Short mmCIF file of C-alpha atoms in Angstrom, two decimals:
data_model
loop_
_atom_site.label_atom_id
_atom_site.label_comp_id
_atom_site.label_asym_id
_atom_site.label_seq_id
_atom_site.Cartn_x
_atom_site.Cartn_y
_atom_site.Cartn_z
CA ASP A 199 31.34 -5.57 2.84
CA ASN A 200 29.45 -2.25 2.88
CA LEU A 201 31.63 -1.03 0.03
CA ARG A 202 30.31 -3.89 -2.14
CA VAL A 203 26.70 -3.26 -1.17
CA CYS A 204 26.75 0.46 -1.94
CA PRO A 205 27.73 0.07 -5.62
CA MET A 206 25.12 -2.68 -5.99
CA VAL A 207 22.42 -0.46 -4.46
CA ALA A 208 23.55 2.46 -6.62
CA LYS A 209 23.33 0.24 -9.70
CA ILE A 210 19.77 -0.91 -8.79
CA ILE A 211 18.70 2.69 -8.16
CA GLY A 212 20.23 3.71 -11.50
CA HIS A 213 18.26 0.99 -13.32
CA TYR A 214 15.12 2.05 -11.49
CA GLU A 215 15.58 5.72 -12.38
CA ARG A 216 16.17 4.91 -16.08
CA ALA A 217 13.08 2.70 -16.16
CA LEU A 218 11.10 5.42 -14.39
CA LYS A 219 12.07 7.94 -17.08
CA ARG A 220 11.20 5.55 -19.94
CA ALA A 221 7.92 4.18 -18.58
CA PRO A 222 6.87 5.82 -15.30
CA GLY A 223 3.43 4.22 -14.95
CA PHE A 224 4.64 0.74 -15.87
CA THR A 225 7.68 1.03 -13.59
CA THR A 226 5.79 2.31 -10.56
CA GLY A 227 3.03 -0.24 -11.09
CA THR A 228 5.50 -3.10 -11.40
CA VAL A 229 7.42 -2.09 -8.28
CA ALA A 230 4.17 -1.63 -6.34
CA GLY A 231 2.91 -5.03 -7.50
CA VAL A 232 6.12 -6.79 -6.48
CA LEU A 233 6.08 -5.11 -3.07
CA GLY A 234 2.37 -5.93 -2.69
CA PHE A 235 3.15 -9.58 -3.34
CA ILE A 236 6.06 -9.60 -0.89
CA GLY A 237 3.95 -7.86 1.77
CA ASP A 238 1.11 -10.36 1.49
CA ALA A 239 3.47 -13.34 1.28
CA PHE A 240 5.15 -12.19 4.47
CA ALA A 241 1.76 -11.63 6.13
CA GLN A 242 0.70 -15.15 5.20
CA HIS A 243 3.95 -16.49 6.62
CA VAL A 244 3.37 -14.57 9.89
CA GLU A 245 -0.20 -15.89 10.09
CA ARG A 246 0.88 -19.49 9.53
CA THR A 247 3.76 -19.43 12.00
CA GLY A 248 1.82 -17.40 14.58
CA SER A 249 -1.14 -19.75 14.49
CA GLY A 250 0.98 -22.88 14.45
CA GLN A 251 -0.69 -23.94 11.17
CA HIS A 252 2.52 -24.57 9.23
CA SER A 253 0.72 -26.96 6.91
CA VAL A 254 -1.71 -24.30 5.66
CA ALA A 255 -1.12 -23.73 1.96
CA PHE A 256 -0.10 -20.39 0.50
CA ASP A 257 -3.30 -18.61 -0.60
CA VAL A 258 -2.58 -17.82 -4.26
CA ARG A 259 -5.89 -16.04 -4.87
CA ARG A 260 -5.38 -13.77 -1.87
CA SER A 261 -1.82 -13.02 -2.93
CA SER A 262 -2.81 -12.32 -6.52
CA ALA A 263 -5.53 -9.92 -5.28
CA PHE A 264 -2.96 -7.95 -3.29
CA THR A 265 -0.45 -8.05 -6.15
CA VAL A 266 -2.88 -6.91 -8.86
CA TYR A 267 -4.40 -4.22 -6.64
CA SER A 268 -0.95 -2.90 -5.67
CA LEU A 269 0.16 -2.87 -9.31
CA CYS A 270 -2.92 -0.92 -10.42
CA TRP A 271 -2.81 1.37 -7.40
CA GLY A 272 0.85 2.21 -7.97
CA ALA A 273 0.41 2.96 -11.66
CA PHE A 274 -3.03 4.57 -11.77
CA GLY A 275 -3.74 5.75 -8.22
CA LEU A 276 -0.78 6.71 -6.06
CA ARG A 277 1.61 8.00 -8.72
CA PRO A 278 -0.82 10.41 -10.41
CA TRP A 279 -2.18 11.50 -7.02
CA LEU A 280 1.25 12.36 -5.61
CA HIS A 281 2.13 14.28 -8.76
CA LEU A 282 -1.14 16.22 -8.52
CA LEU A 283 -0.49 17.11 -4.87
CA ASN A 284 3.04 18.25 -5.63
CA ASP A 285 1.88 20.30 -8.64
CA LYS A 286 -0.86 22.03 -6.61
CA PHE A 287 1.25 22.51 -3.47
CA PRO A 288 4.92 22.63 -4.53
CA GLY A 289 7.77 22.58 -2.07
CA SER A 290 8.24 21.37 1.46
CA SER A 291 7.23 24.40 3.50
CA VAL A 292 5.15 23.66 6.59
CA GLN A 293 2.06 24.98 4.79
CA ALA A 294 2.63 22.86 1.65
CA VAL A 295 3.33 19.72 3.69
CA CYS A 296 0.21 20.27 5.81
CA GLN A 297 -1.96 20.81 2.74
CA LYS A 298 -0.69 17.62 1.08
CA VAL A 299 -1.00 15.54 4.25
CA VAL A 300 -4.53 16.77 4.97
CA LEU A 301 -5.71 15.99 1.43
CA GLN A 302 -3.92 12.63 1.38
CA GLN A 303 -5.12 11.44 4.77
CA PHE A 304 -8.55 13.02 5.14
CA LEU A 305 -9.81 13.05 1.54
CA TRP A 306 -7.91 10.56 -0.63
CA ASN A 307 -7.52 7.68 1.82
CA PRO A 308 -11.10 7.61 3.20
CA ILE A 309 -12.87 8.34 -0.10
CA VAL A 310 -10.67 6.71 -2.74
CA TYR A 311 -8.02 4.35 -1.36
CA LEU A 312 -9.92 2.43 1.30
CA PRO A 313 -13.14 1.88 -0.71
CA THR A 314 -11.21 0.71 -3.78
CA PHE A 315 -8.99 -1.53 -1.64
CA TYR A 316 -11.94 -3.28 0.00
CA SER A 317 -14.01 -3.45 -3.19
CA PHE A 318 -11.24 -4.84 -5.34
CA ASN A 319 -9.98 -7.38 -2.80
CA GLY A 320 -13.46 -8.59 -1.92
CA LEU A 321 -14.79 -8.90 -5.46
CA TYR A 322 -11.55 -10.36 -6.85
CA ARG A 323 -11.63 -13.04 -4.18
CA GLY A 324 -15.25 -13.93 -4.91
CA GLN A 325 -16.95 -12.20 -2.00
CA ASN A 326 -20.59 -11.38 -2.69
CA LEU A 327 -21.73 -7.76 -2.51
CA GLU A 328 -23.77 -8.22 0.65
CA SER A 329 -20.89 -9.71 2.65
CA LEU A 330 -18.50 -7.13 1.20
CA ILE A 331 -20.72 -4.29 2.40
CA ALA A 332 -20.99 -5.94 5.82
CA LYS A 333 -17.19 -6.29 5.98
CA VAL A 334 -16.69 -2.61 5.08
CA ARG A 335 -19.27 -1.51 7.67
CA ASN A 336 -17.62 -3.67 10.31
CA GLU A 337 -13.99 -2.71 9.59
CA TYR A 338 -13.94 0.67 7.81
CA VAL A 339 -13.52 2.97 10.83
CA ASN A 340 -10.91 0.78 12.53
CA CYS A 341 -8.99 0.40 9.29
CA LEU A 342 -9.10 4.15 8.63
CA LEU A 343 -7.79 4.84 12.14
CA TYR A 344 -5.07 2.27 11.47
CA ILE A 345 -4.19 4.09 8.22
CA TRP A 346 -3.91 7.39 10.06
CA LYS A 347 -1.71 5.91 12.81
CA VAL A 348 0.74 4.57 10.25
CA TRP A 349 0.53 6.98 7.32
CA LEU A 350 0.16 10.38 8.99
CA PRO A 351 3.78 10.38 10.20
CA VAL A 352 4.99 8.62 7.05
CA SER A 353 3.25 11.19 4.82
CA ILE A 354 4.66 14.09 6.81
CA GLY A 355 8.16 12.65 6.44
CA ILE A 356 7.76 11.98 2.73
CA PHE A 357 6.30 15.37 1.86
CA ALA A 358 8.76 17.25 4.11
CA PHE A 359 12.04 15.48 3.36
CA VAL A 360 11.84 13.39 0.18
CA PRO A 361 12.39 15.04 -3.21
CA VAL A 362 9.32 14.82 -5.45
CA ARG A 363 11.00 12.47 -7.94
CA HIS A 364 11.62 9.92 -5.15
CA GLN A 365 8.31 10.21 -3.28
CA VAL A 366 6.66 7.36 -5.15
CA ALA A 367 9.63 5.05 -4.54
CA VAL A 368 9.78 5.91 -0.83
CA ASN A 369 6.03 5.37 -0.63
CA PHE A 370 6.56 1.92 -2.14
CA LEU A 371 9.20 1.07 0.43
CA ALA A 372 6.85 2.13 3.22
CA ASN A 373 4.15 0.18 1.37
CA LEU A 374 6.12 -3.02 1.80
CA ILE A 375 5.47 -2.79 5.53
CA TRP A 376 1.99 -1.34 4.96
CA ASN A 377 0.95 -4.15 2.58
CA THR A 378 1.96 -6.68 5.22
CA LEU A 379 -0.08 -4.86 7.86
CA MET A 380 -3.10 -4.41 5.53
CA SER A 381 -3.01 -8.07 4.57
CA LEU A 382 -2.95 -9.06 8.24
CA PHE A 383 -5.75 -6.58 9.08
CA TYR A 384 -7.96 -7.46 6.10
CA ASN A 385 -7.65 -11.19 6.71
CA GLU A 386 -7.80 -11.12 10.52
CA HIS A 387 -11.56 -11.75 10.70
CA ARG A 388 -11.41 -14.41 8.00
CA LEU A 389 -8.75 -16.28 9.98
CA GLN A 390 -10.85 -16.06 13.15
CA GLU A 391 -13.91 -17.40 11.29
CA ASP A 392 -11.89 -20.28 9.81
CA SER A 393 -10.59 -21.33 13.23
CA GLU A 394 -14.09 -21.44 14.77
#
């Protein structure tokens, strides 16, 4: 059975690598968007089954917000950023890994990723500016700590052990889990308000 799976996986990876060479931004954006959708869909499933509200409809607007944001982030945010880091700090020496991780976690995530994530998701879903600012003030620090708990070890592993040409893809695989967690985190307060 494993012998059949390996050629299939190799074939998928081959298609991915060819697409990545032809259209890197489009390919990374598409993969990120698909994984963003899957992550949010799974999060919605977990929320419904965990709350016992099996009859709650799938939130298309929420899912489309995560999908569109992930697509744009993959193509225009994460991919160029990882290439910049690897150009400025090539290799996987301890010093290069530390430099990339510090910039990723303590500059990029707090100043670029998290504000764009909250802004896009809130505005796309029709949240007014005042409530969006209140949400960011209420959740920003906890969410940033959550990012560091998950992504510090992931980033160290990616920068230390994954070849540059595969870093975006490995990030996307980790993002599948991350998108599920972010969807659950971002929507936690909304679910609590709805149940009150």
